[in-house]
Amino acid sequence: MAMTRKFPGPSKLLGSPFAWLFALFSVAVAVWMLLTSLKSTRAIFAEPWSLPTTPQWDNYARAWTASDFAGATLNTVILVFGTAVATIALSAPAAYALSRILTRWNSGITAFFALGLGIPSQVIILPLYVMMNELYLVDSLTGLWILYVATSMPFTVFFLTGFFGSLPKELEEAAALDGASANRTFWQIMLPLARSGIITAMILNIIQHWGETLFGLVFLQSEEKATLSLALLGFLQRMQYNGADWGGLFAGVCTVVLPVLACYIWLGRRIIEGMTLGSVK
Amino acid sequence: MTATAVRETEPAQRQPAVPAAQSSPLARGRKRLFWPFIAPALVLYVVFYILPTLATAWISLNKWAGAGPMEFAGLDNYRRLLLDPVFQGSFANTLTILFAVGGATFALSFLLTMILRDMAGRKAVRAIIFFPNIISGIVLSILWGFLFQAEGVVNQALRTFGMDNPPNWLGTENLFSVIMIGLVWVQTGFFTTILMAAVDRIPKDLYEVCDLEGANAWQRFRHVTLPLMWDVVGVCAVLWSISAIKIFEFIYAFAGAAGQLPPTKVWNTALYAYAEAFASGVPKYGSAAATGMVMLALVGVLVVLLRRMFRRDTVQF
């Protein structure tokens, strides 16, 4: 088929429209989500395709006050940033040691951390529940924070070990020759050097916990401690008694999605590479 | 959103310890830091990951309601699972997701990878189709379910195309198919992105040779692209298996229409484990733990099988 070089072949002719259609579908879902969040429930079903005639900002007011998405957003923000900071504080030194301080334990411990990547949360959640219950840390955001940090260890340590391993050694050696202690070398040379990897690890961690549901569902009970995904589930549940309030629900959905979308538009390439590059290397 | 990057070689192994360096005071000073640096992460990981896994293995051999006395039951929990039609259905659904959704996702990802290889706007398309991956499963599930409501967008579209009685998508008979299609929609972007990165590494001149030899698109894919990205396909298959078995939120939130949990017909093992422990009258920790162990065993078997299947001399280029 030497022709393919002069004329676009059938695969190309059909191919790119297909790829664009696939992408446009996702865009359409996002746009339609935004529009729906500004419509009255009646308009959502009567004219699903049309623009909202008068934007119903009231949907957001209802979601934020009556269903307390405001409180849930605050809980989630504190929880998620607290988790990311603590996760990095604990896993960056470990990853540095695993990639740069050579002992006979390194490869064993690295593999041991990697093992955790294959263990589904459903496997560990029962003993964790019993344990947290004993410690009075069920229905507590502190308890959930500890769990989030602990369960972030395998991926973050593994991710950062690879990253520290790829950094040049020379600066570290120079610092050591200048008399900096190993501890100081880590904090003042390596950590700033690894900044981009650490930021990527933090972003991935934040995104992962922003919509986390299983642990929140199991470990939180009271409504004032709900995270965003629990607030959404609660909203869904209430709709069965109070009648459908799809406008309010979508205002809640947008509250969850829009910060992630903003983050993605700003840091998209970094997020994509962080989540996928390791598989190709 | 539980993507994990599996590297084939541990970075630590790349640099063999230099014996001479070990004796220098510098190296000794660094060595002293090894355990203090690793201990916090390691302790947390062992206490909250490894010990609970072992505890679950033990609980699965007992009859236990989460509190009060534990009663040793041997393999009773596993036997009960085998006989429980709901578990059978859930296990079948997990396998269906693994193979049917996996197969469709991989086929679509390969197709998109080939299309996007030399298409204008590939970066934009990639960025868009990747996005659902970083959105919470609950949100995706709500959006997806809403599209398929009786008066929803999908049915309205079908009606304008002249279908008077569109199917009841969210009825028990169709719900699982709707869920599976949704999963394909969400996952395709992720695997397409990885495969695209693998394809980009393949030198262009190999394709020029193909053109000179008169190879068609399929031959090019079969004899050049696929062999050169084989190891990455293997990694993708492992990543998919691990994440497919964990899928929970996307199915769970379809309960929105029917109370606490979605109909048992659409459960997978992850939902079954959750329901047994936290959503049934008397918590059945024993069988929930046994379900967890079945999931873990499935992950283990698949990872071993896949690694064996994809273990092949990697083509150097």
Coordinates of C-alpha atoms in Angstrom, one line a residue:
Chain A
M1 CA 0.0 0.0 0.0
A2 CA 2.4 2.6 -1.1
M3 CA -0.6 4.8 -1.7
T4 CA -0.9 5.6 1.9
R5 CA 1.9 8.1 1.6
K6 CA 0.2 10.2 -1.1
F7 CA -3.4 9.9 0.0
P8 CA -4.7 9.6 3.5
G9 CA -5.6 5.9 3.8
P10 CA -9.0 4.7 5.1
S11 CA -7.5 4.2 8.6
K12 CA -6.4 7.8 8.8
L13 CA -9.6 9.2 7.2
L14 CA -11.7 7.4 9.8
G15 CA -9.1 7.4 12.5
S16 CA -8.7 11.0 13.5
P17 CA -12.5 11.8 13.5
F18 CA -12.9 8.8 15.8
A19 CA -10.2 10.0 18.2
W20 CA -11.7 13.5 18.3
L21 CA -15.2 12.1 18.8
F22 CA -13.9 10.1 21.8
A23 CA -12.2 13.2 23.2
L24 CA -15.2 15.4 22.5
F25 CA -17.5 13.1 24.3
S26 CA -15.5 13.7 27.5
V27 CA -15.6 17.5 26.9
A28 CA -19.3 17.3 26.3
V29 CA -19.8 15.5 29.6
A30 CA -17.9 18.2 31.4
V31 CA -19.6 21.1 29.7
W32 CA -23.0 19.5 30.3
M33 CA -22.1 19.0 33.9
L34 CA -21.4 22.7 34.3
L35 CA -24.6 23.7 32.5
T36 CA -26.7 21.3 34.5
S37 CA -25.4 22.7 37.8
L38 CA -26.9 26.0 36.8
K39 CA -30.4 24.8 35.8
S40 CA -33.5 24.1 37.7
T41 CA -34.4 20.5 38.0
R42 CA -37.4 20.9 35.7
A43 CA -35.2 22.5 33.0
I44 CA -32.7 19.7 33.3
F45 CA -35.1 17.2 32.0
A46 CA -37.3 19.4 29.8
E47 CA -34.4 20.9 27.8
P48 CA -31.3 18.8 28.6
W49 CA -29.3 20.3 25.7
S50 CA -30.1 24.0 26.1
L51 CA -28.2 26.7 27.9
P52 CA -29.6 27.7 31.2
T53 CA -32.0 30.6 30.6
T54 CA -31.3 32.2 34.0
P55 CA -28.3 30.7 35.8
Q56 CA -29.5 29.1 39.0
W57 CA -26.7 30.2 41.4
D58 CA -29.2 29.1 44.0
N59 CA -28.1 25.5 43.3
Y60 CA -24.7 26.3 44.7
A61 CA -26.1 28.2 47.6
R62 CA -28.2 25.2 48.5
A63 CA -25.4 22.7 48.1
W64 CA -23.0 24.8 50.1
T65 CA -25.3 25.8 53.0
A66 CA -28.1 23.3 53.3
S67 CA -26.0 20.2 52.4
D68 CA -22.9 21.6 53.9
F69 CA -20.5 21.2 51.0
A70 CA -18.7 24.1 52.5
G71 CA -17.8 22.2 55.6
A72 CA -17.0 19.1 53.6
T73 CA -14.7 21.1 51.3
L74 CA -12.9 22.6 54.4
N75 CA -12.5 19.1 55.9
T76 CA -11.2 17.7 52.6
V77 CA -8.8 20.5 52.0
I78 CA -7.2 20.2 55.5
L79 CA -7.1 16.4 55.3
V80 CA -5.7 16.2 51.8
F81 CA -3.0 18.8 52.3
G82 CA -2.1 17.4 55.7
T83 CA -1.8 14.0 54.2
A84 CA 0.4 15.2 51.3
V85 CA 2.8 17.0 53.6
A86 CA 3.1 14.2 56.1
T87 CA 3.5 11.6 53.4
I88 CA 6.4 13.5 51.8
A89 CA 8.0 14.2 55.1
L90 CA 8.1 10.5 55.9
S91 CA 8.7 9.0 52.5
A92 CA 11.3 11.4 51.0
P93 CA 14.0 10.5 53.6
A94 CA 13.2 6.8 53.1
A95 CA 13.4 7.1 49.4
Y96 CA 16.7 8.9 49.6
A97 CA 18.2 6.3 51.8
L98 CA 16.9 3.5 49.6
S99 CA 18.4 5.0 46.4
R100 CA 21.6 6.6 47.8
I101 CA 22.8 4.9 50.9
L102 CA 23.9 1.5 49.9
T103 CA 23.6 -1.4 52.3
R104 CA 22.7 -5.0 51.7
W105 CA 19.1 -4.2 52.6
N106 CA 18.2 -1.7 49.8
S107 CA 16.8 -3.9 47.1
G108 CA 14.9 -6.1 49.6
I109 CA 13.3 -3.2 51.3
T110 CA 12.4 -1.5 48.0
A111 CA 10.8 -4.7 46.8
F112 CA 9.0 -5.0 50.1
F113 CA 7.5 -1.5 49.7
A114 CA 6.5 -2.4 46.1
L115 CA 4.6 -5.4 47.4
G116 CA 2.1 -3.0 49.0
L117 CA 1.1 -1.7 45.5
G118 CA -0.6 -5.1 44.9
I119 CA -2.6 -5.3 48.1
P120 CA -6.2 -4.0 47.6
S121 CA -7.5 -1.8 50.4
Q122 CA -10.4 -4.2 51.0
V123 CA -7.8 -6.7 52.3
I124 CA -6.5 -4.4 55.0
I125 CA -9.5 -2.4 56.0
L126 CA -11.0 -4.9 58.5
P127 CA -8.1 -5.1 60.9
L128 CA -7.5 -1.4 60.4
Y129 CA -11.1 -0.8 61.5
V130 CA -10.7 -2.9 64.6
M131 CA -7.4 -1.2 65.4
M132 CA -8.6 2.3 65.0
N133 CA -11.7 1.5 67.0
E134 CA -9.5 0.4 69.9
L135 CA -7.6 3.6 69.6
Y136 CA -10.8 5.7 69.5
L137 CA -9.8 7.0 66.1
V138 CA -12.9 5.9 64.2
D139 CA -15.1 8.9 63.2
S140 CA -12.1 11.1 63.5
L141 CA -10.4 13.1 60.8
T142 CA -7.1 12.6 62.6
G143 CA -7.6 8.9 62.4
L144 CA -8.4 9.1 58.7
W145 CA -5.3 11.3 58.2
I146 CA -3.1 8.7 59.8
L147 CA -4.6 6.0 57.5
Y148 CA -4.2 8.1 54.4
V149 CA -0.5 8.8 55.2
A150 CA 0.2 5.2 56.1
T151 CA -1.5 3.8 52.9
S152 CA 0.4 6.4 50.8
M153 CA 3.7 4.9 51.8
P154 CA 4.1 2.2 49.2
F155 CA 3.5 4.3 46.1
T156 CA 5.2 7.5 47.3
V157 CA 8.3 5.7 48.6
F158 CA 8.5 3.7 45.4
F159 CA 7.9 6.8 43.2
L160 CA 10.5 8.9 44.9
T161 CA 13.1 6.1 45.1
G162 CA 13.1 6.1 41.4
F163 CA 13.3 9.8 41.3
F164 CA 16.2 10.2 43.7
G165 CA 18.0 7.4 41.8
S166 CA 17.9 9.5 38.6
L167 CA 19.5 12.6 40.2
P168 CA 23.2 13.4 39.6
K169 CA 25.6 12.3 42.3
E170 CA 28.2 15.0 41.9
L171 CA 26.6 17.8 43.9
E172 CA 26.2 15.4 46.8
E173 CA 29.8 14.4 46.7
A174 CA 30.9 18.0 46.5
A175 CA 28.9 18.9 49.5
A176 CA 30.4 15.9 51.4
L177 CA 33.9 17.0 50.4
D178 CA 33.1 20.5 51.7
G179 CA 32.4 19.0 55.0
A180 CA 28.6 18.9 55.1
S181 CA 27.2 16.1 57.2
A182 CA 25.2 13.5 55.5
N183 CA 22.1 14.7 57.2
R184 CA 22.7 18.3 56.1
T185 CA 23.5 17.1 52.5
F186 CA 20.1 15.5 52.4
W187 CA 18.1 18.5 53.6
Q188 CA 20.1 21.3 51.9
I189 CA 21.3 19.7 48.7
M190 CA 19.2 16.7 47.8
L191 CA 15.7 17.8 48.8
P192 CA 15.9 21.1 46.8
L193 CA 17.4 19.1 43.9
A194 CA 14.5 16.7 44.0
R195 CA 11.9 19.4 44.2
S196 CA 10.2 18.6 40.9
G197 CA 9.8 14.9 41.8
I198 CA 8.5 15.8 45.3
I199 CA 6.0 18.3 43.9
T200 CA 4.7 15.7 41.4
A201 CA 4.4 13.1 44.2
M202 CA 2.5 15.7 46.3
I203 CA 0.1 16.5 43.4
L204 CA -0.6 12.8 42.8
N205 CA -1.2 12.3 46.4
I206 CA -3.6 15.2 46.7
I207 CA -5.6 14.1 43.6
Q208 CA -5.8 10.6 44.9
H209 CA -7.2 11.6 48.3
W210 CA -9.4 14.5 47.0
G211 CA -12.1 12.0 45.9
E212 CA -11.2 9.0 48.2
T213 CA -14.3 7.2 49.2
L214 CA -13.8 3.7 50.7
F215 CA -11.8 4.7 53.8
G216 CA -14.0 7.8 54.3
L217 CA -17.1 5.7 54.1
V218 CA -15.9 3.1 56.6
F219 CA -14.0 5.4 59.1
L220 CA -16.2 8.5 59.2
Q221 CA -19.7 8.6 60.5
S222 CA -20.9 12.0 61.7
E223 CA -22.0 14.4 59.0
E224 CA -20.0 17.3 60.2
K225 CA -16.8 15.3 59.5
A226 CA -17.8 14.3 56.0
T227 CA -15.3 14.7 53.2
L228 CA -16.4 15.8 49.7
S229 CA -17.2 12.3 48.4
L230 CA -19.2 11.5 51.5
A231 CA -21.1 14.8 51.1
L232 CA -22.0 13.8 47.6
L233 CA -23.2 10.3 48.7
G234 CA -25.2 11.9 51.5
F235 CA -26.8 14.2 49.0
L236 CA -27.7 11.3 46.8
Q237 CA -29.3 9.5 49.7
R238 CA -31.3 12.5 50.9
M239 CA -32.7 13.0 47.4
Q240 CA -34.6 9.8 47.9
Y241 CA -36.7 11.4 50.7
N242 CA -36.7 15.0 49.7
G243 CA -37.3 14.5 46.0
A244 CA -34.8 14.9 43.2
D245 CA -32.7 18.0 43.4
W246 CA -30.4 17.4 40.4
G247 CA -29.4 21.0 40.1
G248 CA -28.1 21.0 43.7
L249 CA -26.4 17.6 43.2
F250 CA -24.6 18.9 40.1
A251 CA -23.5 22.0 42.0
G252 CA -22.0 19.6 44.5
V253 CA -20.4 17.6 41.7
C254 CA -18.9 20.7 40.3
T255 CA -17.5 21.6 43.7
V256 CA -15.6 18.4 43.6
V257 CA -14.5 18.5 40.0
L258 CA -13.6 22.1 39.3
P259 CA -10.6 22.4 41.6
V260 CA -9.2 19.2 40.1
L261 CA -9.9 20.6 36.6
A262 CA -8.1 23.8 37.4
C263 CA -5.1 21.9 38.8
Y264 CA -5.1 19.7 35.7
I265 CA -5.2 22.7 33.3
W266 CA -2.3 24.2 35.2
L267 CA -0.1 21.1 35.8
G268 CA -1.5 18.6 33.3
R269 CA 1.7 17.4 31.8
R270 CA 3.3 16.8 35.1
I271 CA 0.3 14.8 36.4
I272 CA 0.1 12.7 33.2
E273 CA 3.9 12.0 33.3
G274 CA 3.9 11.3 37.0
M275 CA 1.1 8.7 36.7
T276 CA 2.4 7.0 33.6
L277 CA 6.1 7.5 32.9
G278 CA 7.4 4.9 35.4
S279 CA 5.7 2.2 33.3
V280 CA 7.7 3.0 30.2
K281 CA 11.1 3.5 31.7
Chain B
M1 CA -7.1 6.9 40.5
T2 CA -4.8 4.2 41.9
A3 CA -2.3 4.3 39.2
T4 CA 1.0 2.9 40.2
A5 CA 4.2 2.9 38.2
V6 CA 5.9 -0.4 38.3
R7 CA 9.6 -0.3 37.4
E8 CA 11.2 -3.4 36.3
T9 CA 14.5 -2.8 38.0
E10 CA 14.9 -1.4 41.5
P11 CA 16.9 1.7 41.2
A12 CA 19.0 0.7 44.2
Q13 CA 20.4 -2.3 42.2
R14 CA 21.8 -0.1 39.5
Q15 CA 24.7 1.1 41.5
P16 CA 26.6 -1.7 43.1
A17 CA 28.3 -0.8 46.3
V18 CA 31.9 0.2 45.9
P19 CA 33.9 -1.7 48.5
A20 CA 36.5 1.1 48.8
A21 CA 33.9 3.7 49.6
Q22 CA 32.5 1.7 52.5
S23 CA 35.4 2.2 54.7
S24 CA 35.6 6.0 54.3
P25 CA 34.3 8.1 57.2
L26 CA 32.0 9.8 54.7
A27 CA 30.3 6.5 53.8
R28 CA 30.1 5.5 57.4
G29 CA 28.4 8.7 58.3
R30 CA 25.9 8.1 55.6
K31 CA 25.3 4.5 56.7
R32 CA 24.3 5.7 60.2
L33 CA 21.4 7.6 58.6
F34 CA 20.1 4.6 56.7
W35 CA 17.8 3.2 59.4
P36 CA 16.7 6.6 60.9
F37 CA 15.7 7.7 57.4
I38 CA 13.8 4.5 56.5
A39 CA 12.3 3.6 59.9
P40 CA 9.3 6.0 60.1
A41 CA 8.0 5.0 56.6
L42 CA 8.8 1.3 57.1
V43 CA 7.1 1.1 60.6
L44 CA 4.0 2.9 59.3
Y45 CA 3.9 0.6 56.3
V46 CA 4.4 -2.6 58.3
V47 CA 1.8 -1.6 61.0
F48 CA -0.9 -0.3 58.6
Y49 CA -0.3 -2.6 55.6
I50 CA 1.6 -5.8 56.2
L51 CA 0.3 -6.7 59.7
P52 CA -3.4 -6.0 58.7
T53 CA -2.9 -8.3 55.7
L54 CA -1.7 -11.0 57.9
A55 CA -4.5 -10.3 60.4
T56 CA -7.0 -10.6 57.6
A57 CA -5.6 -14.0 56.6
W58 CA -6.2 -15.1 60.2
I59 CA -9.6 -13.5 60.5
S60 CA -10.7 -15.4 57.3
L61 CA -10.2 -18.6 59.2
N62 CA -12.6 -17.5 62.0
K63 CA -16.2 -16.7 62.7
W64 CA -16.2 -13.2 64.0
A65 CA -18.5 -10.2 64.3
G66 CA -15.8 -7.6 64.7
A67 CA -16.1 -7.6 68.5
G68 CA -16.5 -10.3 71.1
P69 CA -15.0 -13.7 70.9
M70 CA -13.5 -15.2 67.8
E71 CA -14.4 -18.7 66.9
F72 CA -12.0 -20.8 64.9
A73 CA -13.8 -22.1 61.8
G74 CA -11.1 -23.4 59.6
L75 CA -12.0 -23.1 55.9
D76 CA -15.7 -22.7 56.7
N77 CA -15.8 -19.1 55.5
Y78 CA -14.3 -20.1 52.1
R79 CA -16.7 -23.0 51.8
R80 CA -19.6 -20.6 52.5
L81 CA -18.4 -18.2 49.9
L82 CA -18.2 -21.0 47.3
L83 CA -21.9 -21.9 48.0
D84 CA -23.2 -18.3 48.2
P85 CA -24.8 -17.4 44.9
V86 CA -24.2 -13.7 45.6
F87 CA -20.5 -14.3 46.0
Q88 CA -20.5 -16.4 42.8
G89 CA -22.1 -13.6 40.9
S90 CA -19.7 -11.0 42.4
F91 CA -16.7 -13.2 41.5
A92 CA -18.0 -13.7 38.0
N93 CA -18.5 -9.9 37.7
T94 CA -14.9 -9.3 38.9
L95 CA -13.7 -11.7 36.2
T96 CA -15.9 -10.1 33.6
I97 CA -14.5 -6.7 34.4
L98 CA -11.0 -8.0 34.3
F99 CA -11.3 -9.7 30.9
A100 CA -14.2 -8.1 29.0
V101 CA -13.6 -4.5 30.2
G102 CA -9.8 -5.1 30.1
G103 CA -10.0 -6.5 26.6
A104 CA -12.2 -3.7 25.3
T105 CA -10.0 -1.1 27.0
F106 CA -6.8 -2.5 25.5
A107 CA -8.2 -2.9 22.0
L108 CA -9.5 0.7 22.1
S109 CA -6.2 2.0 23.6
F110 CA -4.2 0.3 20.9
L111 CA -6.5 1.7 18.2
L112 CA -6.2 5.2 19.6
T113 CA -2.5 4.9 20.0
M114 CA -2.1 4.0 16.4
I115 CA -4.5 6.8 15.3
L116 CA -2.8 9.4 17.5
R117 CA 0.7 8.4 16.5
D118 CA 0.9 10.9 13.7
M119 CA -2.3 12.9 14.1
A120 CA -2.5 16.7 14.5
G121 CA -3.6 17.7 17.9
R122 CA -2.5 14.4 19.6
K123 CA -1.4 16.2 22.8
A124 CA -4.8 17.8 23.2
V125 CA -6.7 14.6 22.6
R126 CA -4.4 12.8 25.0
A127 CA -4.9 15.4 27.7
I128 CA -8.6 15.2 27.3
I129 CA -9.1 11.5 27.4
F130 CA -6.7 11.1 30.3
F131 CA -8.7 13.5 32.5
P132 CA -11.4 11.1 33.8
N133 CA -8.6 9.2 35.5
I134 CA -8.0 11.8 38.1
I135 CA -11.7 12.3 38.9
S136 CA -13.3 10.6 41.9
G137 CA -15.1 7.4 41.0
I138 CA -18.2 8.7 42.8
V139 CA -18.4 11.7 40.6
L140 CA -17.9 9.7 37.4
S141 CA -20.5 7.2 38.6
I142 CA -23.0 10.0 39.2
L143 CA -22.4 11.6 35.8
W144 CA -22.5 8.3 34.0
G145 CA -25.7 7.2 35.8
F146 CA -27.3 10.5 35.0
L147 CA -26.6 10.2 31.3
F148 CA -28.5 6.9 31.3
Q149 CA -31.6 8.1 33.3
A150 CA -35.0 7.2 31.8
E151 CA -35.4 10.8 30.7
G152 CA -31.6 11.3 30.4
V153 CA -29.5 12.6 27.7
V154 CA -28.8 9.2 26.1
N155 CA -32.4 8.2 25.8
Q156 CA -33.4 11.7 24.5
A157 CA -30.7 11.3 21.8
L158 CA -32.0 7.8 21.0
R159 CA -35.5 9.1 20.6
T160 CA -34.4 11.8 18.2
F161 CA -32.9 9.0 16.1
G162 CA -36.3 7.4 16.1
M163 CA -36.0 4.8 18.8
D164 CA -39.3 5.0 20.6
N165 CA -38.7 2.6 23.4
P166 CA -35.2 3.0 24.5
P167 CA -34.0 0.4 27.0
N168 CA -34.2 0.9 30.7
W169 CA -30.5 1.3 31.2
L170 CA -30.5 1.5 34.9
G171 CA -32.7 -1.6 35.4
T172 CA -31.0 -4.6 36.9
E173 CA -30.8 -6.3 33.5
N174 CA -28.8 -3.6 31.9
L175 CA -27.0 -1.8 34.7
F176 CA -23.9 -4.0 34.7
S177 CA -23.4 -3.4 30.9
V178 CA -23.7 0.4 31.5
I179 CA -21.1 0.1 34.3
M180 CA -18.7 -1.8 32.1
I181 CA -19.0 0.7 29.2
G182 CA -18.4 3.5 31.7
L183 CA -15.3 1.7 33.0
V184 CA -13.9 1.5 29.5
W185 CA -14.6 5.2 28.9
V186 CA -12.6 6.1 32.1
Q187 CA -9.7 3.7 31.7
T188 CA -8.9 4.0 28.0
G189 CA -7.2 7.4 28.4
F190 CA -4.8 6.1 31.0
F191 CA -3.6 3.1 29.0
T192 CA -3.5 5.0 25.7
T193 CA -1.2 7.5 27.4
I194 CA 1.2 4.8 28.5
L195 CA 1.1 3.0 25.1
M196 CA 1.7 6.3 23.3
A197 CA 4.8 6.9 25.4
A198 CA 6.1 3.5 24.5
V199 CA 5.4 4.0 20.8
D200 CA 7.1 7.3 20.8
R201 CA 10.4 5.5 21.8
I202 CA 10.3 3.4 18.6
P203 CA 12.8 4.9 16.1
K204 CA 11.1 6.4 13.1
D205 CA 13.4 4.8 10.5
L206 CA 11.9 1.4 11.3
Y207 CA 8.6 2.7 9.9
E208 CA 10.4 4.1 6.9
V209 CA 11.7 0.6 6.2
C210 CA 8.1 -0.6 6.5
D211 CA 7.0 1.9 3.9
L212 CA 9.8 0.9 1.5
E213 CA 8.9 -2.7 1.9
G214 CA 5.3 -1.9 1.3
A215 CA 3.9 -3.1 4.6
N216 CA 0.3 -2.2 5.3
A217 CA -1.0 -0.7 8.6
W218 CA -1.7 -4.1 10.2
Q219 CA 1.7 -5.5 9.2
R220 CA 3.4 -2.5 10.6
F221 CA 1.6 -2.9 13.9
R222 CA 2.1 -6.6 14.1
H223 CA 5.7 -6.8 13.2
V224 CA 7.2 -3.5 14.4
T225 CA 5.0 -1.7 16.9
L226 CA 3.8 -4.6 19.0
P227 CA 7.1 -6.4 19.5
L228 CA 8.9 -3.2 20.4
M229 CA 6.4 -2.2 23.0
W230 CA 5.7 -5.7 24.3
D231 CA 7.3 -5.1 27.7
V232 CA 5.2 -2.0 28.3
V233 CA 2.1 -3.9 27.3
G234 CA 3.0 -6.4 30.0
V235 CA 3.3 -3.6 32.6
C236 CA 0.0 -2.2 31.5
A237 CA -1.6 -5.6 31.9
V238 CA -0.3 -5.9 35.5
L239 CA -1.5 -2.4 36.3
W240 CA -4.9 -3.1 34.9
S241 CA -5.3 -6.3 36.9
I242 CA -4.4 -4.7 40.1
S243 CA -6.7 -1.7 39.6
A244 CA -9.5 -3.7 38.1
I245 CA -9.8 -5.9 41.1
K246 CA -10.0 -2.9 43.4
I247 CA -12.8 -1.1 41.5
F248 CA -15.4 0.0 44.1
E249 CA -16.6 3.6 44.0
F250 CA -17.8 3.5 40.4
I251 CA -20.1 0.6 41.1
Y252 CA -21.0 1.6 44.7
A253 CA -22.4 5.0 43.8
F254 CA -25.0 3.4 41.5
A255 CA -26.8 2.7 44.8
G256 CA -28.0 6.2 44.5
A257 CA -31.1 4.9 42.8
A258 CA -31.8 2.0 45.1
G259 CA -30.9 2.6 48.7
Q260 CA -27.7 1.6 50.6
L261 CA -26.1 -0.7 48.1
P262 CA -26.6 -1.3 44.4
P263 CA -28.4 -4.5 43.3
T264 CA -26.4 -7.6 44.1
K265 CA -26.4 -8.4 40.4
V266 CA -23.8 -5.7 39.7
W267 CA -21.6 -6.4 42.8
N268 CA -18.0 -7.3 42.3
T269 CA -15.8 -8.9 45.1
A270 CA -14.8 -5.5 46.4
L271 CA -18.4 -4.6 47.0
Y272 CA -19.2 -8.0 48.4
A273 CA -16.3 -7.7 51.0
Y274 CA -17.5 -4.2 52.0
A275 CA -21.2 -5.4 52.3
E276 CA -20.3 -8.4 54.4
A277 CA -18.4 -6.3 56.9
F278 CA -20.0 -3.0 57.0
A279 CA -23.4 -3.0 55.4
S280 CA -25.1 -6.2 56.6
G281 CA -27.1 -6.6 59.9
V282 CA -24.5 -8.6 61.8
P283 CA -21.0 -7.8 60.5
K284 CA -19.5 -11.0 59.0
Y285 CA -15.8 -10.3 59.3
G286 CA -14.9 -13.9 58.6
S287 CA -16.4 -14.0 55.2
A288 CA -15.4 -10.4 54.4
A289 CA -11.8 -11.3 55.3
A290 CA -12.1 -14.5 53.2
T291 CA -13.3 -12.4 50.2
G292 CA -10.3 -10.1 50.7
M293 CA -8.0 -13.0 50.6
V294 CA -9.6 -14.3 47.4
M295 CA -9.0 -10.9 45.9
L296 CA -5.4 -10.9 47.0
A297 CA -4.9 -14.4 45.7
L298 CA -6.4 -13.3 42.3
V299 CA -4.0 -10.4 42.2
G300 CA -1.1 -12.7 43.0
V301 CA -2.1 -15.3 40.4
L302 CA -2.6 -12.8 37.7
V303 CA 0.6 -10.9 38.3
V304 CA 2.6 -14.2 38.2
L305 CA 0.8 -15.4 35.1
L306 CA 1.2 -12.1 33.3
R307 CA 4.9 -11.8 34.1
R308 CA 5.4 -15.3 32.8
M309 CA 3.4 -14.5 29.7
F310 CA 5.2 -11.3 28.9
R311 CA 8.6 -12.5 30.0
R312 CA 10.5 -12.6 26.7
D313 CA 13.7 -11.3 25.5
T314 CA 13.1 -7.6 25.3
V315 CA 14.0 -6.4 21.9
Q316 CA 16.9 -4.0 22.1
F317 CA 16.7 -0.9 20.0

